[in-house]
Amino acid sequence: MLVGALKDMDQQHLMQGLASEVGEWGQLYPSLSKLAAIGQTIKVSSVNCERDFSTMNRITFYEEKNFQGRSYECMSDCSDMSSYMSRCQSCRVESGCFMVYERNNYMGQQFFMRRGDYNDMHRMQSMGMMFDNIRSCRMIPFHRGQFRMKIYEREDFGGQSNEMMDDCDNIQERYRMSDCQSCHVMDGHWLMYEQPHYKGRMMYMRPGEYRSFRDMGMSGQRFMSMRRITDMC
């Protein structure tokens, strides 16, 4: 426990005092002095640290239905699950959010998964999943702050464009856009849907430039609604 003058100091002055290698404080608290010196060189957000340490993203895949057979636990991105299992017929998301893909290297049809049990991939079509075997997955980090994305009517950022900062359930009604074929995600993580009102096939967009959705294995796909991923899952 800190005693004396130290207990009345704010965080900044306390760190500065403890980080001193000479003087009374440095002699009284040598171990704390070293930690404080390190802490002063690293800019961190206490809120984000609490979030990162208190919750670990975790998904477990199973070869058979109802969480049977060989399993593979994943806590980050996995570009090719064939190294761990021959197929995936069920999965359990213990924490976090994930995007799963029908092909290796995050290609082909996609599906968003939040915390929950998915005991049979063959029955997932009623929830909008258009494939029954998972080949790769991405962990979706939780985003704090604003959301910004610019959508374009044509590939290579051509045609009509509009900047979005919130959900849009129908780009044709709101922006008079008939299609979205490229985009630039500036902030946050988004889901795009082929039909209005967040229905149909979907695609996960993280910060970056997307000149053509064909490069992601989505040839001929059109997107008519967009939603921010705000889930803490």
PDB file of N, CA and C in Angstrom, residues 60-154:
ATOM      1  N   THR A  60     -14.825 -22.678 -31.325  1.00  0.00           N
ATOM      2  CA  THR A  60     -14.392 -24.070 -31.450  1.00  0.00           C
ATOM      3  C   THR A  60     -15.184 -24.739 -32.563  1.00  0.00           C
ATOM      4  N   PHE A  61     -14.463 -25.340 -33.511  1.00  0.00           N
ATOM      5  CA  PHE A  61     -15.072 -26.029 -34.645  1.00  0.00           C
ATOM      6  C   PHE A  61     -15.025 -27.547 -34.407  1.00  0.00           C
ATOM      7  N   TYR A  62     -16.066 -28.234 -34.899  1.00  0.00           N
ATOM      8  CA  TYR A  62     -16.155 -29.689 -34.733  1.00  0.00           C
ATOM      9  C   TYR A  62     -16.401 -30.335 -36.095  1.00  0.00           C
ATOM     10  N   GLU A  63     -15.816 -31.518 -36.279  1.00  0.00           N
ATOM     11  CA  GLU A  63     -15.976 -32.219 -37.548  1.00  0.00           C
ATOM     12  C   GLU A  63     -17.388 -32.758 -37.746  1.00  0.00           C
ATOM     13  N   GLU A  64     -18.066 -33.091 -36.667  1.00  0.00           N
ATOM     14  CA  GLU A  64     -19.386 -33.695 -36.768  1.00  0.00           C
ATOM     15  C   GLU A  64     -20.462 -32.792 -36.156  1.00  0.00           C
ATOM     16  N   LYS A  65     -21.708 -33.110 -36.432  1.00  0.00           N
ATOM     17  CA  LYS A  65     -22.827 -32.370 -35.864  1.00  0.00           C
ATOM     18  C   LYS A  65     -22.851 -32.529 -34.344  1.00  0.00           C
ATOM     19  N   ASN A  66     -23.531 -31.591 -33.701  1.00  0.00           N
ATOM     20  CA  ASN A  66     -23.750 -31.655 -32.252  1.00  0.00           C
ATOM     21  C   ASN A  66     -22.447 -31.713 -31.462  1.00  0.00           C
ATOM     22  N   PHE A  67     -21.430 -31.018 -31.997  1.00  0.00           N
ATOM     23  CA  PHE A  67     -20.153 -30.830 -31.282  1.00  0.00           C
ATOM     24  C   PHE A  67     -19.450 -32.148 -30.998  1.00  0.00           C
ATOM     25  N   GLN A  68     -19.456 -33.019 -31.992  1.00  0.00           N
ATOM     26  CA  GLN A  68     -18.809 -34.323 -31.870  1.00  0.00           C
ATOM     27  C   GLN A  68     -17.604 -34.399 -32.816  1.00  0.00           C
ATOM     28  N   GLY A  69     -16.783 -35.417 -32.584  1.00  0.00           N
ATOM     29  CA  GLY A  69     -15.625 -35.648 -33.439  1.00  0.00           C
ATOM     30  C   GLY A  69     -14.455 -34.739 -33.110  1.00  0.00           C
ATOM     31  N   ARG A  70     -13.495 -34.730 -33.987  1.00  0.00           N
ATOM     32  CA  ARG A  70     -12.304 -33.913 -33.799  1.00  0.00           C
ATOM     33  C   ARG A  70     -12.681 -32.442 -33.738  1.00  0.00           C
ATOM     34  N   SER A  71     -11.983 -31.693 -32.885  1.00  0.00           N
ATOM     35  CA  SER A  71     -12.299 -30.265 -32.728  1.00  0.00           C
ATOM     36  C   SER A  71     -11.049 -29.411 -32.915  1.00  0.00           C
ATOM     37  N   TYR A  72     -11.291 -28.155 -33.202  1.00  0.00           N
ATOM     38  CA  TYR A  72     -10.200 -27.186 -33.355  1.00  0.00           C
ATOM     39  C   TYR A  72     -10.632 -25.869 -32.723  1.00  0.00           C
ATOM     40  N   GLU A  73      -9.884 -25.404 -31.736  1.00  0.00           N
ATOM     41  CA  GLU A  73     -10.181 -24.148 -31.057  1.00  0.00           C
ATOM     42  C   GLU A  73      -9.376 -23.021 -31.674  1.00  0.00           C
ATOM     43  N   CYS A  74     -10.043 -21.914 -31.968  1.00  0.00           N
ATOM     44  CA  CYS A  74      -9.400 -20.792 -32.645  1.00  0.00           C
ATOM     45  C   CYS A  74      -9.677 -19.499 -31.884  1.00  0.00           C
ATOM     46  N   MET A  75      -8.641 -18.670 -31.738  1.00  0.00           N
ATOM     47  CA  MET A  75      -8.785 -17.400 -31.022  1.00  0.00           C
ATOM     48  C   MET A  75      -8.363 -16.219 -31.883  1.00  0.00           C
ATOM     49  N   SER A  76      -8.116 -16.469 -33.181  1.00  0.00           N
ATOM     50  CA  SER A  76      -7.709 -15.401 -34.092  1.00  0.00           C
ATOM     51  C   SER A  76      -8.122 -15.808 -35.507  1.00  0.00           C
ATOM     52  N   ASP A  77      -7.477 -15.249 -36.521  1.00  0.00           N
ATOM     53  CA  ASP A  77      -7.783 -15.617 -37.898  1.00  0.00           C
ATOM     54  C   ASP A  77      -7.204 -16.997 -38.226  1.00  0.00           C
ATOM     55  N   CYS A  78      -7.876 -17.704 -39.107  1.00  0.00           N
ATOM     56  CA  CYS A  78      -7.370 -18.984 -39.621  1.00  0.00           C
ATOM     57  C   CYS A  78      -7.697 -19.052 -41.106  1.00  0.00           C
ATOM     58  N   SER A  79      -6.673 -19.045 -41.955  1.00  0.00           N
ATOM     59  CA  SER A  79      -6.885 -18.987 -43.409  1.00  0.00           C
ATOM     60  C   SER A  79      -7.159 -20.344 -44.036  1.00  0.00           C
ATOM     61  N   ASP A  80      -6.822 -21.428 -43.328  1.00  0.00           N
ATOM     62  CA  ASP A  80      -7.015 -22.758 -43.898  1.00  0.00           C
ATOM     63  C   ASP A  80      -7.218 -23.769 -42.766  1.00  0.00           C
ATOM     64  N   MET A  81      -8.437 -24.200 -42.571  1.00  0.00           N
ATOM     65  CA  MET A  81      -8.738 -25.125 -41.481  1.00  0.00           C
ATOM     66  C   MET A  81      -8.469 -26.580 -41.844  1.00  0.00           C
ATOM     67  N   SER A  82      -8.143 -26.864 -43.113  1.00  0.00           N
ATOM     68  CA  SER A  82      -7.916 -28.248 -43.525  1.00  0.00           C
ATOM     69  C   SER A  82      -6.700 -28.856 -42.852  1.00  0.00           C
ATOM     70  N   SER A  83      -5.815 -28.014 -42.308  1.00  0.00           N
ATOM     71  CA  SER A  83      -4.654 -28.531 -41.592  1.00  0.00           C
ATOM     72  C   SER A  83      -5.051 -29.139 -40.253  1.00  0.00           C
ATOM     73  N   TYR A  84      -6.231 -28.772 -39.752  1.00  0.00           N
ATOM     74  CA  TYR A  84      -6.661 -29.210 -38.426  1.00  0.00           C
ATOM     75  C   TYR A  84      -7.823 -30.197 -38.464  1.00  0.00           C
ATOM     76  N   MET A  85      -8.648 -30.121 -39.514  1.00  0.00           N
ATOM     77  CA  MET A  85      -9.801 -31.013 -39.596  1.00  0.00           C
ATOM     78  C   MET A  85     -10.257 -31.108 -41.047  1.00  0.00           C
ATOM     79  N   SER A  86     -10.888 -32.238 -41.390  1.00  0.00           N
ATOM     80  CA  SER A  86     -11.287 -32.477 -42.779  1.00  0.00           C
ATOM     81  C   SER A  86     -12.541 -31.714 -43.170  1.00  0.00           C
ATOM     82  N   ARG A  87     -13.403 -31.447 -42.193  1.00  0.00           N
ATOM     83  CA  ARG A  87     -14.640 -30.716 -42.455  1.00  0.00           C
ATOM     84  C   ARG A  87     -15.131 -30.104 -41.151  1.00  0.00           C
ATOM     85  N   CYS A  88     -16.141 -29.246 -41.245  1.00  0.00           N
ATOM     86  CA  CYS A  88     -16.734 -28.637 -40.051  1.00  0.00           C
ATOM     87  C   CYS A  88     -18.251 -28.712 -40.172  1.00  0.00           C
ATOM     88  N   GLN A  89     -18.871 -29.444 -39.247  1.00  0.00           N
ATOM     89  CA  GLN A  89     -20.316 -29.622 -39.285  1.00  0.00           C
ATOM     90  C   GLN A  89     -21.038 -28.949 -38.115  1.00  0.00           C
ATOM     91  N   SER A  90     -20.284 -28.418 -37.153  1.00  0.00           N
ATOM     92  CA  SER A  90     -20.882 -27.665 -36.044  1.00  0.00           C
ATOM     93  C   SER A  90     -19.799 -26.819 -35.398  1.00  0.00           C
ATOM     94  N   CYS A  91     -20.217 -25.790 -34.660  1.00  0.00           N
ATOM     95  CA  CYS A  91     -19.238 -24.942 -33.981  1.00  0.00           C
ATOM     96  C   CYS A  91     -19.891 -24.236 -32.800  1.00  0.00           C
ATOM     97  N   ARG A  92     -19.046 -23.768 -31.897  1.00  0.00           N
ATOM     98  CA  ARG A  92     -19.516 -23.063 -30.701  1.00  0.00           C
ATOM     99  C   ARG A  92     -18.670 -21.802 -30.526  1.00  0.00           C
ATOM    100  N   VAL A  93     -19.334 -20.638 -30.523  1.00  0.00           N
ATOM    101  CA  VAL A  93     -18.650 -19.373 -30.271  1.00  0.00           C
ATOM    102  C   VAL A  93     -18.790 -19.081 -28.782  1.00  0.00           C
ATOM    103  N   GLU A  94     -17.686 -19.176 -28.065  1.00  0.00           N
ATOM    104  CA  GLU A  94     -17.720 -18.968 -26.620  1.00  0.00           C
ATOM    105  C   GLU A  94     -17.678 -17.489 -26.267  1.00  0.00           C
ATOM    106  N   SER A  95     -16.960 -16.700 -27.056  1.00  0.00           N
ATOM    107  CA  SER A  95     -16.904 -15.251 -26.822  1.00  0.00           C
ATOM    108  C   SER A  95     -16.405 -14.570 -28.077  1.00  0.00           C
ATOM    109  N   GLY A  96     -16.785 -13.307 -28.246  1.00  0.00           N
ATOM    110  CA  GLY A  96     -16.363 -12.560 -29.421  1.00  0.00           C
ATOM    111  C   GLY A  96     -17.260 -12.780 -30.618  1.00  0.00           C
ATOM    112  N   CYS A  97     -16.859 -12.198 -31.754  1.00  0.00           N
ATOM    113  CA  CYS A  97     -17.576 -12.346 -33.020  1.00  0.00           C
ATOM    114  C   CYS A  97     -16.602 -12.833 -34.083  1.00  0.00           C
ATOM    115  N   PHE A  98     -17.097 -13.662 -34.989  1.00  0.00           N
ATOM    116  CA  PHE A  98     -16.264 -14.228 -36.043  1.00  0.00           C
ATOM    117  C   PHE A  98     -17.015 -14.206 -37.372  1.00  0.00           C
ATOM    118  N   MET A  99     -16.248 -14.136 -38.457  1.00  0.00           N
ATOM    119  CA  MET A  99     -16.784 -14.321 -39.798  1.00  0.00           C
ATOM    120  C   MET A  99     -16.234 -15.636 -40.320  1.00  0.00           C
ATOM    121  N   VAL A 100     -17.103 -16.510 -40.801  1.00  0.00           N
ATOM    122  CA  VAL A 100     -16.655 -17.791 -41.339  1.00  0.00           C
ATOM    123  C   VAL A 100     -16.879 -17.804 -42.851  1.00  0.00           C
ATOM    124  N   TYR A 101     -16.052 -18.585 -43.556  1.00  0.00           N
ATOM    125  CA  TYR A 101     -16.032 -18.576 -45.017  1.00  0.00           C
ATOM    126  C   TYR A 101     -16.123 -19.999 -45.558  1.00  0.00           C
ATOM    127  N   GLU A 102     -16.712 -20.118 -46.751  1.00  0.00           N
ATOM    128  CA  GLU A 102     -16.883 -21.432 -47.364  1.00  0.00           C
ATOM    129  C   GLU A 102     -15.609 -21.933 -48.036  1.00  0.00           C
ATOM    130  N   ARG A 103     -14.623 -21.032 -48.274  1.00  0.00           N
ATOM    131  CA  ARG A 103     -13.381 -21.424 -48.936  1.00  0.00           C
ATOM    132  C   ARG A 103     -12.173 -20.939 -48.151  1.00  0.00           C
ATOM    133  N   ASN A 104     -11.023 -21.488 -48.471  1.00  0.00           N
ATOM    134  CA  ASN A 104      -9.782 -21.076 -47.830  1.00  0.00           C
ATOM    135  C   ASN A 104      -9.465 -19.620 -48.145  1.00  0.00           C
ATOM    136  N   ASN A 105      -8.600 -19.025 -47.310  1.00  0.00           N
ATOM    137  CA  ASN A 105      -8.104 -17.660 -47.534  1.00  0.00           C
ATOM    138  C   ASN A 105      -9.217 -16.619 -47.559  1.00  0.00           C
ATOM    139  N   TYR A 106     -10.283 -16.866 -46.773  1.00  0.00           N
ATOM    140  CA  TYR A 106     -11.364 -15.890 -46.577  1.00  0.00           C
ATOM    141  C   TYR A 106     -12.071 -15.543 -47.883  1.00  0.00           C
ATOM    142  N   MET A 107     -12.292 -16.545 -48.687  1.00  0.00           N
ATOM    143  CA  MET A 107     -12.931 -16.352 -49.983  1.00  0.00           C
ATOM    144  C   MET A 107     -14.308 -17.018 -50.001  1.00  0.00           C
ATOM    145  N   GLY A 108     -15.123 -16.592 -50.981  1.00  0.00           N
ATOM    146  CA  GLY A 108     -16.433 -17.201 -51.181  1.00  0.00           C
ATOM    147  C   GLY A 108     -17.496 -16.661 -50.238  1.00  0.00           C
ATOM    148  N   GLN A 109     -18.553 -17.420 -50.062  1.00  0.00           N
ATOM    149  CA  GLN A 109     -19.667 -16.997 -49.220  1.00  0.00           C
ATOM    150  C   GLN A 109     -19.226 -16.875 -47.765  1.00  0.00           C
ATOM    151  N   GLN A 110     -19.893 -15.956 -47.046  1.00  0.00           N
ATOM    152  CA  GLN A 110     -19.499 -15.656 -45.679  1.00  0.00           C
ATOM    153  C   GLN A 110     -20.730 -15.662 -44.762  1.00  0.00           C
ATOM    154  N   PHE A 111     -20.440 -15.821 -43.461  1.00  0.00           N
ATOM    155  CA  PHE A 111     -21.528 -15.781 -42.486  1.00  0.00           C
ATOM    156  C   PHE A 111     -21.006 -15.240 -41.162  1.00  0.00           C
ATOM    157  N   PHE A 112     -21.782 -14.350 -40.563  1.00  0.00           N
ATOM    158  CA  PHE A 112     -21.409 -13.702 -39.302  1.00  0.00           C
ATOM    159  C   PHE A 112     -21.880 -14.540 -38.118  1.00  0.00           C
ATOM    160  N   MET A 113     -20.974 -14.820 -37.183  1.00  0.00           N
ATOM    161  CA  MET A 113     -21.318 -15.611 -36.015  1.00  0.00           C
ATOM    162  C   MET A 113     -20.990 -14.846 -34.738  1.00  0.00           C
ATOM    163  N   ARG A 114     -21.994 -14.737 -33.873  1.00  0.00           N
ATOM    164  CA  ARG A 114     -21.803 -14.174 -32.538  1.00  0.00           C
ATOM    165  C   ARG A 114     -21.881 -15.306 -31.517  1.00  0.00           C
ATOM    166  N   ARG A 115     -21.752 -14.954 -30.250  1.00  0.00           N
ATOM    167  CA  ARG A 115     -21.733 -15.970 -29.205  1.00  0.00           C
ATOM    168  C   ARG A 115     -22.965 -16.877 -29.272  1.00  0.00           C
ATOM    169  N   GLY A 116     -22.733 -18.179 -29.237  1.00  0.00           N
ATOM    170  CA  GLY A 116     -23.825 -19.128 -29.294  1.00  0.00           C
ATOM    171  C   GLY A 116     -23.383 -20.485 -29.791  1.00  0.00           C
ATOM    172  N   ASP A 117     -24.314 -21.442 -29.808  1.00  0.00           N
ATOM    173  CA  ASP A 117     -24.068 -22.801 -30.284  1.00  0.00           C
ATOM    174  C   ASP A 117     -24.687 -22.982 -31.663  1.00  0.00           C
ATOM    175  N   TYR A 118     -23.916 -23.574 -32.581  1.00  0.00           N
ATOM    176  CA  TYR A 118     -24.373 -23.859 -33.937  1.00  0.00           C
ATOM    177  C   TYR A 118     -24.149 -25.358 -34.156  1.00  0.00           C
ATOM    178  N   ASN A 119     -25.177 -26.158 -33.872  1.00  0.00           N
ATOM    179  CA  ASN A 119     -24.966 -27.604 -33.790  1.00  0.00           C
ATOM    180  C   ASN A 119     -25.104 -28.350 -35.114  1.00  0.00           C
ATOM    181  N   ASP A 120     -25.561 -27.670 -36.171  1.00  0.00           N
ATOM    182  CA  ASP A 120     -25.724 -28.374 -37.447  1.00  0.00           C
ATOM    183  C   ASP A 120     -25.651 -27.361 -38.590  1.00  0.00           C
ATOM    184  N   MET A 121     -24.574 -27.395 -39.340  1.00  0.00           N
ATOM    185  CA  MET A 121     -24.393 -26.438 -40.437  1.00  0.00           C
ATOM    186  C   MET A 121     -25.429 -26.627 -41.540  1.00  0.00           C
ATOM    187  N   HIS A 122     -25.946 -27.829 -41.677  1.00  0.00           N
ATOM    188  CA  HIS A 122     -26.940 -28.081 -42.733  1.00  0.00           C
ATOM    189  C   HIS A 122     -28.260 -27.358 -42.447  1.00  0.00           C
ATOM    190  N   ARG A 123     -28.504 -27.009 -41.205  1.00  0.00           N
ATOM    191  CA  ARG A 123     -29.745 -26.334 -40.845  1.00  0.00           C
ATOM    192  C   ARG A 123     -29.583 -24.819 -40.715  1.00  0.00           C
ATOM    193  N   MET A 124     -28.434 -24.309 -41.114  1.00  0.00           N
ATOM    194  CA  MET A 124     -28.151 -22.893 -40.941  1.00  0.00           C
ATOM    195  C   MET A 124     -28.728 -22.024 -42.054  1.00  0.00           C
ATOM    196  N   GLN A 125     -29.268 -22.627 -43.098  1.00  0.00           N
ATOM    197  CA  GLN A 125     -29.812 -21.840 -44.199  1.00  0.00           C
ATOM    198  C   GLN A 125     -30.967 -20.959 -43.751  1.00  0.00           C
ATOM    199  N   SER A 126     -31.708 -21.414 -42.764  1.00  0.00           N
ATOM    200  CA  SER A 126     -32.825 -20.611 -42.261  1.00  0.00           C
ATOM    201  C   SER A 126     -32.331 -19.325 -41.592  1.00  0.00           C
ATOM    202  N   MET A 127     -31.048 -19.287 -41.219  1.00  0.00           N
ATOM    203  CA  MET A 127     -30.454 -18.107 -40.607  1.00  0.00           C
ATOM    204  C   MET A 127     -29.660 -17.283 -41.616  1.00  0.00           C
ATOM    205  N   GLY A 128     -29.668 -17.720 -42.888  1.00  0.00           N
ATOM    206  CA  GLY A 128     -29.006 -16.971 -43.943  1.00  0.00           C
ATOM    207  C   GLY A 128     -27.653 -17.502 -44.348  1.00  0.00           C
ATOM    208  N   MET A 129     -27.246 -18.636 -43.798  1.00  0.00           N
ATOM    209  CA  MET A 129     -25.962 -19.229 -44.172  1.00  0.00           C
ATOM    210  C   MET A 129     -26.153 -20.062 -45.425  1.00  0.00           C
ATOM    211  N   MET A 130     -25.394 -19.721 -46.498  1.00  0.00           N
ATOM    212  CA  MET A 130     -25.606 -20.345 -47.795  1.00  0.00           C
ATOM    213  C   MET A 130     -24.625 -21.473 -48.093  1.00  0.00           C
ATOM    214  N   PHE A 131     -23.897 -21.960 -47.080  1.00  0.00           N
ATOM    215  CA  PHE A 131     -22.955 -23.066 -47.285  1.00  0.00           C
ATOM    216  C   PHE A 131     -22.942 -23.919 -46.023  1.00  0.00           C
ATOM    217  N   ASP A 132     -22.476 -25.157 -46.123  1.00  0.00           N
ATOM    218  CA  ASP A 132     -22.570 -26.077 -44.990  1.00  0.00           C
ATOM    219  C   ASP A 132     -21.226 -26.625 -44.527  1.00  0.00           C
ATOM    220  N   ASN A 133     -20.121 -26.007 -44.954  1.00  0.00           N
ATOM    221  CA  ASN A 133     -18.804 -26.448 -44.502  1.00  0.00           C
ATOM    222  C   ASN A 133     -17.880 -25.237 -44.413  1.00  0.00           C
ATOM    223  N   ILE A 134     -17.272 -25.033 -43.280  1.00  0.00           N
ATOM    224  CA  ILE A 134     -16.423 -23.863 -43.041  1.00  0.00           C
ATOM    225  C   ILE A 134     -14.972 -24.210 -43.341  1.00  0.00           C
ATOM    226  N   ARG A 135     -14.305 -23.350 -44.115  1.00  0.00           N
ATOM    227  CA  ARG A 135     -12.913 -23.589 -44.500  1.00  0.00           C
ATOM    228  C   ARG A 135     -11.937 -22.571 -43.909  1.00  0.00           C
ATOM    229  N   SER A 136     -12.417 -21.389 -43.540  1.00  0.00           N
ATOM    230  CA  SER A 136     -11.539 -20.369 -42.941  1.00  0.00           C
ATOM    231  C   SER A 136     -12.398 -19.434 -42.093  1.00  0.00           C
ATOM    232  N   CYS A 137     -11.745 -18.674 -41.213  1.00  0.00           N
ATOM    233  CA  CYS A 137     -12.499 -17.754 -40.364  1.00  0.00           C
ATOM    234  C   CYS A 137     -11.647 -16.549 -39.988  1.00  0.00           C
ATOM    235  N   ARG A 138     -12.329 -15.455 -39.693  1.00  0.00           N
ATOM    236  CA  ARG A 138     -11.677 -14.239 -39.208  1.00  0.00           C
ATOM    237  C   ARG A 138     -12.291 -13.840 -37.871  1.00  0.00           C
ATOM    238  N   MET A 139     -11.429 -13.442 -36.942  1.00  0.00           N
ATOM    239  CA  MET A 139     -11.896 -12.868 -35.687  1.00  0.00           C
ATOM    240  C   MET A 139     -12.194 -11.392 -35.926  1.00  0.00           C
ATOM    241  N   ILE A 140     -13.347 -10.924 -35.465  1.00  0.00           N
ATOM    242  CA  ILE A 140     -13.749  -9.530 -35.646  1.00  0.00           C
ATOM    243  C   ILE A 140     -13.486  -8.773 -34.345  1.00  0.00           C
ATOM    244  N   PRO A 141     -12.524  -7.859 -34.334  1.00  0.00           N
ATOM    245  CA  PRO A 141     -12.241  -7.121 -33.093  1.00  0.00           C
ATOM    246  C   PRO A 141     -13.351  -6.137 -32.772  1.00  0.00           C
ATOM    247  N   PHE A 142     -13.553  -5.904 -31.489  1.00  0.00           N
ATOM    248  CA  PHE A 142     -14.566  -4.935 -31.070  1.00  0.00           C
ATOM    249  C   PHE A 142     -14.035  -3.527 -31.308  1.00  0.00           C
ATOM    250  N   HIS A 143     -14.847  -2.698 -31.944  1.00  0.00           N
ATOM    251  CA  HIS A 143     -14.425  -1.346 -32.306  1.00  0.00           C
ATOM    252  C   HIS A 143     -15.107  -0.308 -31.432  1.00  0.00           C
ATOM    253  N   ARG A 144     -14.317   0.587 -30.868  1.00  0.00           N
ATOM    254  CA  ARG A 144     -14.849   1.735 -30.133  1.00  0.00           C
ATOM    255  C   ARG A 144     -14.587   2.988 -30.961  1.00  0.00           C
ATOM    256  N   GLY A 145     -15.547   3.867 -31.034  1.00  0.00           N
ATOM    257  CA  GLY A 145     -15.354   5.102 -31.785  1.00  0.00           C
ATOM    258  C   GLY A 145     -16.320   5.196 -32.945  1.00  0.00           C
ATOM    259  N   GLN A 146     -16.048   6.134 -33.838  1.00  0.00           N
ATOM    260  CA  GLN A 146     -16.954   6.386 -34.947  1.00  0.00           C
ATOM    261  C   GLN A 146     -16.815   5.332 -36.032  1.00  0.00           C
ATOM    262  N   PHE A 147     -17.843   5.266 -36.874  1.00  0.00           N
ATOM    263  CA  PHE A 147     -17.858   4.382 -38.039  1.00  0.00           C
ATOM    264  C   PHE A 147     -17.949   5.258 -39.285  1.00  0.00           C
ATOM    265  N   ARG A 148     -17.112   4.943 -40.285  1.00  0.00           N
ATOM    266  CA  ARG A 148     -17.165   5.695 -41.550  1.00  0.00           C
ATOM    267  C   ARG A 148     -16.821   4.766 -42.705  1.00  0.00           C
ATOM    268  N   MET A 149     -17.652   4.832 -43.747  1.00  0.00           N
ATOM    269  CA  MET A 149     -17.410   4.047 -44.956  1.00  0.00           C
ATOM    270  C   MET A 149     -17.964   4.802 -46.153  1.00  0.00           C
ATOM    271  N   LYS A 150     -17.220   4.801 -47.242  1.00  0.00           N
ATOM    272  CA  LYS A 150     -17.677   5.429 -48.484  1.00  0.00           C
ATOM    273  C   LYS A 150     -17.969   4.333 -49.495  1.00  0.00           C
ATOM    274  N   ILE A 151     -19.184   4.324 -50.029  1.00  0.00           N
ATOM    275  CA  ILE A 151     -19.592   3.293 -50.980  1.00  0.00           C
ATOM    276  C   ILE A 151     -19.681   3.894 -52.375  1.00  0.00           C
ATOM    277  N   TYR A 152     -19.381   3.060 -53.371  1.00  0.00           N
ATOM    278  CA  TYR A 152     -19.372   3.496 -54.775  1.00  0.00           C
ATOM    279  C   TYR A 152     -20.249   2.574 -55.607  1.00  0.00           C
ATOM    280  N   GLU A 153     -20.881   3.157 -56.591  1.00  0.00           N
ATOM    281  CA  GLU A 153     -21.819   2.416 -57.431  1.00  0.00           C
ATOM    282  C   GLU A 153     -21.116   1.447 -58.370  1.00  0.00           C
ATOM    283  N   ARG A 154     -19.881   1.769 -58.752  1.00  0.00           N
ATOM    284  CA  ARG A 154     -19.138   0.958 -59.718  1.00  0.00           C
ATOM    285  C   ARG A 154     -17.799   0.510 -59.134  1.00  0.00           C
TER     286      ARG A 154
END
